[in-house]
C-alpha positions as a printed NumPy array, in Angstrom:
array([[-34.656,   3.856, -43.994],
       [-32.155,   1.265, -42.862],
       [-31.635,  -2.035, -44.584],
       [-31.526,  -5.064, -42.297],
       [-29.331,  -7.535, -44.168],
       [-28.579, -10.984, -42.797],
       [-25.07 , -11.353, -41.397],
       [-22.676, -12.802, -43.94 ],
       [-24.259, -11.422, -47.082],
       [-25.015,  -8.18 , -48.911],
       [-27.935,  -7.372, -51.24 ],
       [-25.722,  -8.407, -54.144],
       [-24.891, -11.689, -52.483],
       [-21.326, -10.759, -51.509],
       [-19.878, -11.744, -48.164],
       [-20.095,  -9.137, -45.403],
       [-16.719,  -8.309, -43.805],
       [-16.279,  -9.539, -40.266],
       [-16.118,  -5.997, -38.876],
       [-19.467,  -5.16 , -40.478],
       [-21.015,  -8.313, -39.049],
       [-19.91 ,  -7.129, -35.63 ],
       [-21.492,  -3.706, -36.199],
       [-24.729,  -5.336, -37.291],
       [-24.745,  -7.428, -34.113],
       [-24.217,  -4.256, -32.108],
       [-26.623,  -1.853, -33.848],
       [-29.097,  -4.18 , -35.546],
       [-31.39 ,  -2.337, -38.002],
       [-29.621,   0.978, -37.288],
       [-26.312,  -0.271, -38.702],
       [-26.662,   1.379, -42.118],
       [-27.436,   4.735, -40.534],
       [-24.4  ,   4.369, -38.24 ],
       [-22.179,   3.566, -41.226],
       [-23.578,   6.53 , -43.152],
       [-22.774,   8.875, -40.263],
       [-19.239,   7.508, -39.961],
       [-18.55 ,   8.005, -43.644],
       [-20.126,  11.477, -43.556],
       [-17.538,  12.404, -40.941],
       [-14.727,  11.211, -43.211],
       [-14.114,   7.919, -41.381],
       [-13.707,   4.648, -43.289],
       [-15.018,   1.792, -41.103],
       [-13.003,  -0.812, -43.021],
       [ -9.775,   1.133, -42.514],
       [-10.583,   1.663, -38.828],
       [-11.153,  -2.077, -38.374],
       [ -7.855,  -2.892, -40.058],
       [ -5.956,  -0.321, -37.971],
       [ -7.459,  -1.627, -34.741],
       [ -6.175,  -5.135, -35.404],
       [ -9.625,  -6.732, -35.279],
       [ -9.484, -10.367, -36.412],
       [-11.026, -11.368, -39.743],
       [-12.385, -14.621, -38.367],
       [-16.062, -14.042, -37.418],
       [-15.793, -16.496, -34.52 ],
       [-12.784, -14.68 , -33.072],
       [-14.493, -11.347, -33.668],
       [-17.485, -12.604, -31.742],
       [-15.212, -13.433, -28.821],
       [-13.799,  -9.901, -28.917],
       [-17.295,  -8.412, -28.889],
       [-18.361, -10.685, -26.064],
       [-15.31 ,  -9.642, -24.038],
       [-16.052,  -5.944, -24.591],
       [-19.662,  -6.47 , -23.577],
       [-18.484,  -8.043, -20.321],
       [-16.208,  -5.145, -19.419],
       [-18.727,  -3.113, -17.491],
       [-20.963,  -6.03 , -16.589],
       [-18.21 ,  -8.003, -14.869],
       [-18.324,  -8.218, -11.115],
       [-16.107,  -6.172,  -8.878],
       [-15.942,  -2.472,  -8.063],
       [-12.247,  -2.177,  -7.194],
       [ -9.634,  -0.181,  -9.093],
       [ -8.703,  -3.268, -11.142],
       [-11.309,  -5.658, -12.527],
       [ -9.664,  -8.957, -11.676],
       [-12.208, -11.048, -13.555],
       [-11.131,  -9.267, -16.727],
       [ -7.45 ,  -9.468, -15.718],
       [ -7.725, -13.218, -15.218],
       [ -9.469, -13.824, -18.545],
       [ -7.078, -11.618, -20.522],
       [ -4.03 , -13.152, -18.811],
       [ -5.16 , -16.663, -19.66 ],
       [ -5.793, -15.663, -23.286],
       [ -2.385, -13.989, -23.572],
       [ -0.674, -16.996, -21.991],
       [ -1.939, -19.359, -24.671],
       [ -1.608, -16.915, -27.587],
       [  1.586, -18.594, -28.826],
       [  0.738, -22.064, -27.628],
       [  0.661, -23.561, -24.161],
       [  1.219, -27.311, -24.232],
       [  0.37 , -29.34 , -21.177],
       [  3.469, -30.292, -19.214],
       [  4.132, -33.956, -19.953],
       [  5.291, -36.419, -17.298],
       [  8.835, -36.698, -18.734],
       [  9.189, -32.894, -18.625],
       [  8.02 , -32.769, -15.033],
       [ 10.487, -35.52 , -14.134],
       [ 13.382, -33.608, -15.725],
       [ 12.432, -30.476, -13.769],
       [ 12.317, -32.427, -10.504],
       [ 15.721, -33.987, -11.221],
       [ 17.217, -30.571, -12.023],
       [ 16.047, -29.144,  -8.716],
       [ 17.315, -32.172,  -6.821],
       [ 20.811, -31.631,  -8.229],
       [ 20.603, -27.85 ,  -7.796],
       [ 19.801, -28.151,  -4.103],
       [ 22.842, -30.376,  -3.547],
       [ 25.134, -27.899,  -5.299],
       [ 23.679, -24.959,  -3.366],
       [ 24.239, -26.729,  -0.034],
       [ 27.975, -26.423,  -0.716],
       [ 27.959, -22.644,  -1.253],
       [ 25.363, -21.162,   1.128],
       [ 24.317, -21.58 ,   4.756],
       [ 20.654, -21.044,   3.888],
       [ 18.866, -24.422,   3.732],
       [ 16.469, -25.532,   0.97 ],
       [ 13.03 , -23.916,   0.903],
       [ 11.339, -27.238,   1.531],
       [  8.35 , -26.409,  -0.663],
       [  6.907, -28.409,  -3.559],
       [  8.694, -28.613,  -6.904],
       [  6.481, -27.791,  -9.867],
       [  6.698, -27.912, -13.648],
       [  4.187, -25.295, -14.804],
       [  2.474, -24.533, -18.066],
       [  2.101, -20.873, -18.945],
       [ -1.54 , -20.869, -17.874],
       [ -0.633, -22.492, -14.571],
       [  2.026, -19.822, -14.03 ],
       [ -0.688, -17.165, -14.442],
       [ -2.908, -18.904, -11.902],
       [ -0.047, -19.179,  -9.411],
       [  1.127, -15.563,  -9.65 ],
       [ -1.924, -13.397, -10.395],
       [ -2.691, -12.852,  -6.667],
       [  0.764, -11.295,  -6.278],
       [  0.115,  -8.896,  -9.156],
       [ -2.969,  -7.791,  -7.262],
       [ -0.835,  -6.834,  -4.283],
       [  1.66 ,  -5.044,  -6.513],
       [ -0.677,  -3.104,  -8.792],
       [ -3.924,  -2.429,  -6.945],
       [ -2.693,   0.237,  -4.463],
       [ -1.267,   2.394,  -7.239],
       [ -4.202,   1.688,  -9.545],
       [ -6.607,   2.856,  -6.819],
       [ -5.124,   6.351,  -6.661],
       [ -4.802,   6.609, -10.404],
       [ -8.318,   5.289, -11.02 ],
       [ -9.869,   7.942,  -8.769],
       [ -8.087,  10.747, -10.586],
       [ -8.862,   9.211, -13.97 ],
       [-12.564,   8.881, -13.178],
       [-12.81 ,  12.509, -12.107],
       [-11.058,  13.782, -15.208],
       [-12.883,  11.594, -17.716],
       [-16.32 ,  12.195, -16.201],
       [-16.007,  15.843, -17.204],
       [-15.603,  14.859, -20.857],
       [-18.908,  12.963, -21.038],
       [-21.752,  15.161, -22.332],
       [-24.998,  15.422, -20.394],
       [-28.001,  13.764, -22.055],
       [-31.64 ,  13.421, -21.248],
       [-32.582,   9.791, -20.788],
       [-34.505,   9.579, -24.046],
       [-31.655,  11.134, -26.04 ],
       [-28.768,   9.225, -24.477],
       [-26.609,   7.351, -26.991],
       [-25.719,   3.772, -26.302],
       [-22.102,   3.024, -25.613],
       [-21.155,   0.812, -28.575],
       [-21.106,  -2.86 , -27.721],
       [-21.87 ,  -2.399, -24.033],
       [-25.609,  -2.699, -24.264],
       [-26.756,   0.301, -22.19 ],
       [-26.895,   4.096, -22.545],
       [-24.647,   6.612, -20.882],
       [-27.589,   8.457, -19.356],
       [-29.513,   7.231, -16.348],
       [-26.322,   6.091, -14.627],
       [-23.78 ,   7.787, -12.412],
       [-21.209,   9.042, -14.909],
       [-18.352,   8.816, -12.431],
       [-19.306,   5.269, -11.506],
       [-19.566,   4.405, -15.196],
       [-16.042,   5.66 , -15.795],
       [-14.762,   3.893, -12.668],
       [-16.136,   0.618, -13.993],
       [-14.667,   1.224, -17.419],
       [-11.325,   2.288, -15.937],
       [-11.341,  -0.774, -13.682],
       [-11.902,  -3.005, -16.703],
       [ -9.183,  -1.276, -18.691],
       [ -6.722,  -1.613, -15.812],
       [ -7.691,  -5.271, -15.663],
       [ -6.971,  -5.648, -19.358],
       [ -3.569,  -3.993, -18.904],
       [ -2.526,  -6.092, -15.924],
       [ -3.889,  -9.26 , -17.508],
       [ -2.105,  -8.624, -20.787],
       [  1.172,  -7.962, -18.97 ],
       [  0.87 , -11.031, -16.723],
       [ -0.089, -13.24 , -19.654],
       [  2.782, -11.939, -21.768],
       [  5.176, -12.4  , -18.869],
       [  4.083, -16.051, -18.613],
       [  5.642, -16.569, -22.051],
       [  8.953, -14.982, -20.981],
       [  9.677, -16.258, -17.453],
       [ 11.541, -19.403, -16.465],
       [ 10.047, -19.829, -12.98 ],
       [  8.443, -18.006, -10.066],
       [ 11.357, -15.735,  -9.163],
       [ 12.438, -14.071, -12.42 ],
       [ 11.518, -10.507, -11.419],
       [ 13.15 , -10.657,  -7.985],
       [  9.889, -10.206,  -6.082],
       [  8.018, -12.952,  -4.209],
       [  5.173, -14.002,  -6.499],
       [  3.878, -16.81 ,  -4.259],
       [  3.299, -16.867,  -0.516],
       [  4.251, -20.431,   0.279],
       [  7.757, -21.876,  -0.231],
       [  7.919, -23.294,  -3.732],
       [ 10.237, -23.833,  -6.679],
       [  9.088, -24.128, -10.27 ],
       [ 10.182, -23.974, -13.877],
       [  8.113, -23.414, -17.041],
       [  9.531, -26.152, -19.323],
       [  8.168, -24.659, -22.552],
       [  9.954, -21.347, -21.904],
       [ 13.151, -23.046, -20.765],
       [ 13.281, -25.179, -23.906],
       [ 12.614, -22.196, -26.187],
       [ 15.347, -20.186, -24.462],
       [ 17.831, -23.035, -24.818],
       [ 17.154, -23.423, -28.561],
       [ 19.15 , -20.304, -29.385],
       [ 22.135, -21.148, -27.187],
       [ 25.239, -23.262, -27.649],
       [ 24.762, -24.917, -24.258],
       [ 22.701, -28.139, -24.128],
       [ 19.198, -27.796, -22.751],
       [ 20.056, -30.015, -19.749],
       [ 22.75 , -27.56 , -18.69 ],
       [ 20.465, -24.564, -19.207],
       [ 17.761, -26.246, -17.127],
       [ 20.196, -26.92 , -14.292],
       [ 21.486, -23.348, -14.289],
       [ 17.97 , -21.891, -14.175],
       [ 16.999, -24.349, -11.439],
       [ 19.988, -23.126,  -9.399],
       [ 18.767, -19.52 ,  -9.63 ],
       [ 15.185, -20.439,  -8.812],
       [ 16.17 , -22.595,  -5.83 ],
       [ 18.608, -19.975,  -4.493],
       [ 15.977, -17.246,  -4.425],
       [ 13.409, -19.625,  -2.957],
       [ 15.845, -20.256,  -0.077],
       [ 16.243, -16.53 ,   0.432],
       [ 12.525, -15.727,   0.534],
       [ 11.783, -18.742,   2.727],
       [ 14.424, -18.27 ,   5.406],
       [ 14.774, -14.465,   5.489],
       [ 11.43 , -13.859,   7.117],
       [ 11.39 , -10.079,   6.81 ],
       [ 12.401,  -9.893,   3.13 ],
       [  9.005, -10.445,   1.498],
       [  7.361,  -7.785,   3.656],
       [ 10.293,  -5.434,   3.102],
       [  9.999,  -5.574,  -0.695],
       [  6.219,  -5.46 ,  -0.873],
       [  6.239,  -2.748,   1.812],
       [  8.395,  -0.604,  -0.456],
       [  5.783,  -0.972,  -3.184],
       [  3.028,  -0.055,  -0.705],
       [  5.011,   2.971,   0.49 ],
       [  5.277,   4.133,  -3.09 ],
       [  1.517,   3.711,  -3.536],
       [  0.669,   5.676,  -0.375],
       [  2.604,   8.688,  -1.563],
       [  1.386,   8.689,  -5.146],
       [  0.352,  12.08 ,  -6.564],
       [ -1.414,  12.747,  -9.844],
       [ -0.941,  15.876, -11.932],
       [ -4.648,  16.536, -12.346],
       [ -4.163,  19.455, -14.729],
       [ -2.041,  17.385, -17.105],
       [ -4.438,  14.474, -16.752],
       [ -7.44 ,  16.617, -17.645],
       [ -5.585,  18.039, -20.659],
       [ -4.733,  14.531, -21.827],
       [ -8.235,  13.088, -21.641],
       [ -9.748,  15.769, -23.88 ],
       [ -8.297,  13.869, -26.839],
       [ -9.643,  10.5  , -25.664],
       [-13.118,   9.043, -26.092],
       [-14.019,   8.026, -22.517],
       [-16.418,   5.35 , -23.789],
       [-13.756,   3.66 , -25.902],
       [-11.905,   0.928, -23.947],
       [ -9.297,   0.627, -26.708],
       [ -8.494,   4.351, -26.493],
       [ -8.122,   4.186, -22.716],
       [ -5.945,   1.096, -22.93 ],
       [ -3.733,   2.753, -25.528],
       [ -3.394,   5.842, -23.34 ],
       [ -2.376,   3.758, -20.353],
       [  0.174,   1.891, -22.453],
       [  1.725,   5.129, -23.658],
       [  2.027,   6.561, -20.161],
       [ -0.497,   9.382, -20.629],
       [ -1.867,   8.723, -17.145],
       [  1.453,   7.939, -15.496],
       [  1.696,   9.297, -11.935],
       [  4.195,  11.968, -11.085],
       [  7.279,  10.947,  -9.13 ],
       [  7.871,  13.256,  -6.175],
       [ 11.211,  13.446,  -4.317],
       [  9.706,  11.265,  -1.586],
       [  8.547,   8.753,  -4.188],
       [ 11.964,   8.746,  -5.792],
       [ 13.569,   7.969,  -2.444],
       [ 11.252,   4.959,  -2.027],
       [ 12.008,   3.801,  -5.56 ],
       [ 15.739,   4.153,  -4.925],
       [ 15.461,   1.952,  -1.824],
       [ 13.414,  -0.611,  -3.745],
       [ 15.919,  -0.574,  -6.583],
       [ 18.78 ,  -1.141,  -4.159],
       [ 16.919,  -3.982,  -2.446],
       [ 16.137,  -5.665,  -5.775],
       [ 19.768,  -5.312,  -6.828],
       [ 20.944,  -6.904,  -3.571],
       [ 18.5  ,  -9.808,  -3.961],
       [ 19.442, -10.392,  -7.589],
       [ 23.139,  -9.901,  -6.878],
       [ 23.091, -12.503,  -4.097],
       [ 21.289, -14.999,  -6.35 ],
       [ 23.707, -14.235,  -9.184],
       [ 26.773, -14.779,  -6.99 ],
       [ 25.518, -17.866,  -5.144],
       [ 24.155, -19.645,  -8.223],
       [ 27.365, -18.93 , -10.135],
       [ 29.467, -20.293,  -7.277],
       [ 27.355, -23.459,  -7.306],
       [ 27.443, -23.847, -11.093],
       [ 31.074, -23.08 , -11.946],
       [ 32.545, -26.401, -10.723],
       [ 29.926, -28.428, -12.621],
       [ 28.608, -26.626, -15.734],
       [ 30.978, -25.901, -18.646],
       [ 28.826, -23.   , -19.893],
       [ 28.188, -21.435, -16.476],
       [ 30.038, -18.197, -17.251],
       [ 28.22 , -17.674, -20.547],
       [ 24.832, -18.501, -19.022],
       [ 25.471, -16.121, -16.144],
       [ 26.236, -13.28 , -18.542],
       [ 23.198, -14.117, -20.67 ],
       [ 20.855, -13.932, -17.668],
       [ 22.484, -10.703, -16.461],
       [ 21.842,  -9.001, -19.778],
       [ 18.327, -10.361, -19.974],
       [ 17.471,  -9.017, -16.512],
       [ 19.077,  -5.654, -17.172],
       [ 17.133,  -5.135, -20.413],
       [ 13.729,  -6.323, -19.223],
       [ 10.98 ,  -7.538, -21.512],
       [  7.787,  -6.063, -22.963],
       [  5.662,  -7.24 , -20.032],
       [  7.977,  -5.647, -17.456],
       [  7.859,  -2.405, -19.437],
       [  4.057,  -2.551, -19.385],
       [  4.046,  -2.838, -15.592],
       [  6.527,   0.033, -15.36 ],
       [  4.271,   2.202, -17.53 ],
       [  1.133,   1.208, -15.651],
       [  2.294,   1.7  , -12.065],
       [  5.591,   3.536, -12.414],
       [  7.669,   0.721, -10.935],
       [ 10.807,  -0.656, -12.523],
       [ 11.041,  -4.356, -11.678],
       [ 14.567,  -4.9  , -12.956],
       [ 17.735,  -4.285, -10.937],
       [ 19.903,  -1.636, -12.577],
       [ 22.883,  -2.398, -10.315],
       [ 22.93 ,  -6.192, -10.417],
       [ 26.636,  -6.357, -11.319],
       [ 27.624,  -3.972,  -8.526],
       [ 25.608,  -6.008,  -6.024],
       [ 27.147,  -9.295,  -7.173],
       [ 30.618,  -7.751,  -6.803],
       [ 29.734,  -6.615,  -3.291],
       [ 28.508, -10.066,  -2.214],
       [ 31.657, -11.648,  -3.637],
       [ 33.767,  -9.138,  -1.694],
       [ 31.954,  -9.891,   1.56 ],
       [ 32.489, -13.625,   1.013],
       [ 36.195, -13.08 ,   0.356],
       [ 36.569, -10.985,   3.51 ],
       [ 34.536, -13.141,   5.906],
       [ 33.414, -16.308,   4.142],
       [ 29.966, -17.469,   3.069],
       [ 28.641, -17.316,   6.643],
       [ 29.474, -13.61 ,   6.873],
       [ 27.856, -13.036,   3.481],
       [ 24.643, -14.842,   4.299],
       [ 24.367, -13.382,   7.823],
       [ 23.869,  -9.932,   6.297],
       [ 20.279, -11.066,   5.687],
       [ 19.712, -11.502,   9.433],
       [ 18.132,  -8.046,   9.769],
       [ 17.093,  -5.294,   7.322],
       [ 19.299,  -2.794,   9.175],
       [ 22.321,  -4.826,   8.068],
       [ 21.552,  -4.496,   4.367],
       [ 24.24 ,  -2.756,   2.33 ],
       [ 23.475,   0.712,   0.984],
       [ 24.048,   2.465,  -2.313],
       [ 27.358,   3.65 ,  -0.872],
       [ 28.38 ,   0.019,  -0.463],
       [ 27.395,  -0.697,  -4.065],
       [ 29.532,   2.252,  -5.139],
       [ 32.548,   1.05 ,  -3.117],
       [ 32.37 ,  -2.691,  -2.356],
       [ 35.995,  -2.843,  -1.14 ],
       [ 35.225,  -0.365,   1.648],
       [ 32.195,  -2.271,   2.94 ],
       [ 34.07 ,  -4.123,   5.712],
       [ 35.663,  -0.941,   7.085],
       [ 32.338,   0.912,   7.097],
       [ 30.59 ,  -2.001,   8.788],
       [ 33.306,  -2.165,  11.478],
       [ 33.047,   1.586,  12.092],
       [ 29.259,   1.317,  12.379],
       [ 29.539,  -1.563,  14.858],
       [ 32.071,   0.4  ,  16.933],
       [ 29.738,   3.395,  17.019],
       [ 26.84 ,   1.171,  18.104],
       [ 29.02 ,  -0.326,  20.847],
       [ 29.79 ,   3.156,  22.159],
       [ 26.084,   3.95 ,  22.274],
       [ 25.347,   0.674,  24.112],
       [ 28.136,   1.413,  26.601],
       [ 26.814,   4.921,  27.282],
       [ 23.279,   3.612,  27.821],
       [ 24.561,   0.944,  30.209],
       [ 26.353,   3.572,  32.298],
       [ 23.22 ,   5.708,  32.464],
       [ 21.162,   2.7  ,  33.592],
       [ 23.793,   1.617,  36.105],
       [ 24.534,  -1.622,  34.311],
       [ 27.852,  -3.264,  33.629],
       [ 29.069,  -1.746,  30.291],
       [ 30.654,  -5.022,  29.345],
       [ 27.351,  -6.94 ,  29.689],
       [ 25.582,  -4.323,  27.534],
       [ 28.066,  -4.891,  24.708],
       [ 27.691,  -8.646,  24.993]])
């Protein structure tokens, strides 16, 4: 016989722990029997609650329970539940505070970009992006960029979700409807529903939690919209997150005004690149899509892994995703795509590094130190970037940033800033890994390639009966 005690008290009048209150909300009068079964199996509910990191505050615990209950009920049948991703991202963004951007902060950001654009005009032929200048809170950064994370993560998540659903569905036992156990906290039994669809919904919610947690955490680390080297907004725009900029500057010797100007230079430089190099956004996102199309899953390893995971436990699935248990295999073809993406990211970051440094050096006393600080920060990556890498197998940081910056500096020395910036005229002109390996030989290789192309044009003109000289022109 179970004992139905009111939440917050025990028969002896003692307070009920928050975790037990949650169980009583979930199981009602059957709570004591559930606790007895757990203890009979050698499991201490109090220790499990402490290990899981559940909050002690009943109000916060209620929010956790409510979120779990929404996992499978939330709308959307795609590989990533974006309702969950949005909610989790917003919660993660404000976890360490998210003050509203005050008018004076917004004014300082606008002034920094105004100065940065003037300095950049002197070192690059690419004009300003022309978009709005924004000072964003962390929550606003999430709202601005979450659509881009959908483009980046959903194709890979789709393939992985299908394989995950098939493997996990085999681990769910078959039950008659009257004997089906309820999935804790989700409010409905496992029987009477399509098991594969159930797992797809759960997997979709867990993917949403992962992406949301990563995006929300990233909102506390980034300085603007361009930190990862990929276009996170469609329209031309420049922005800084003042709270993050100020926190970053606190640990530096440089004054915050100088740090803000340097970061504005980097943000504005990359905004110019994405705005005026029309093919670049599609080129980078296309590399991600190409990776997704060729994804393969080691089903045997996946099936072995899920035998140790409770498929009805969102926390267990989320932990497995975080540890890379379900990481896709990288085939030779996939590796080739990743190598091209890595080279492209390095070239983008290297150009921004070189151009922003050229603009800053005449004006900012700490430009060299700030440049090195940002280089190291980008090379190391943060926790959120590592989460994305684990989730979709994509490294978002340029491993060869220094080599790329050296190459762009070499091109500028050989032909001037116009020659450097004109490399972005067409994707076929982009330097290769060979150029990163040997920047000093870039000009000779480019000349040889142009001569070879001229020979081909001349031969085609002769075949077509045209003037060879006009074909070359």
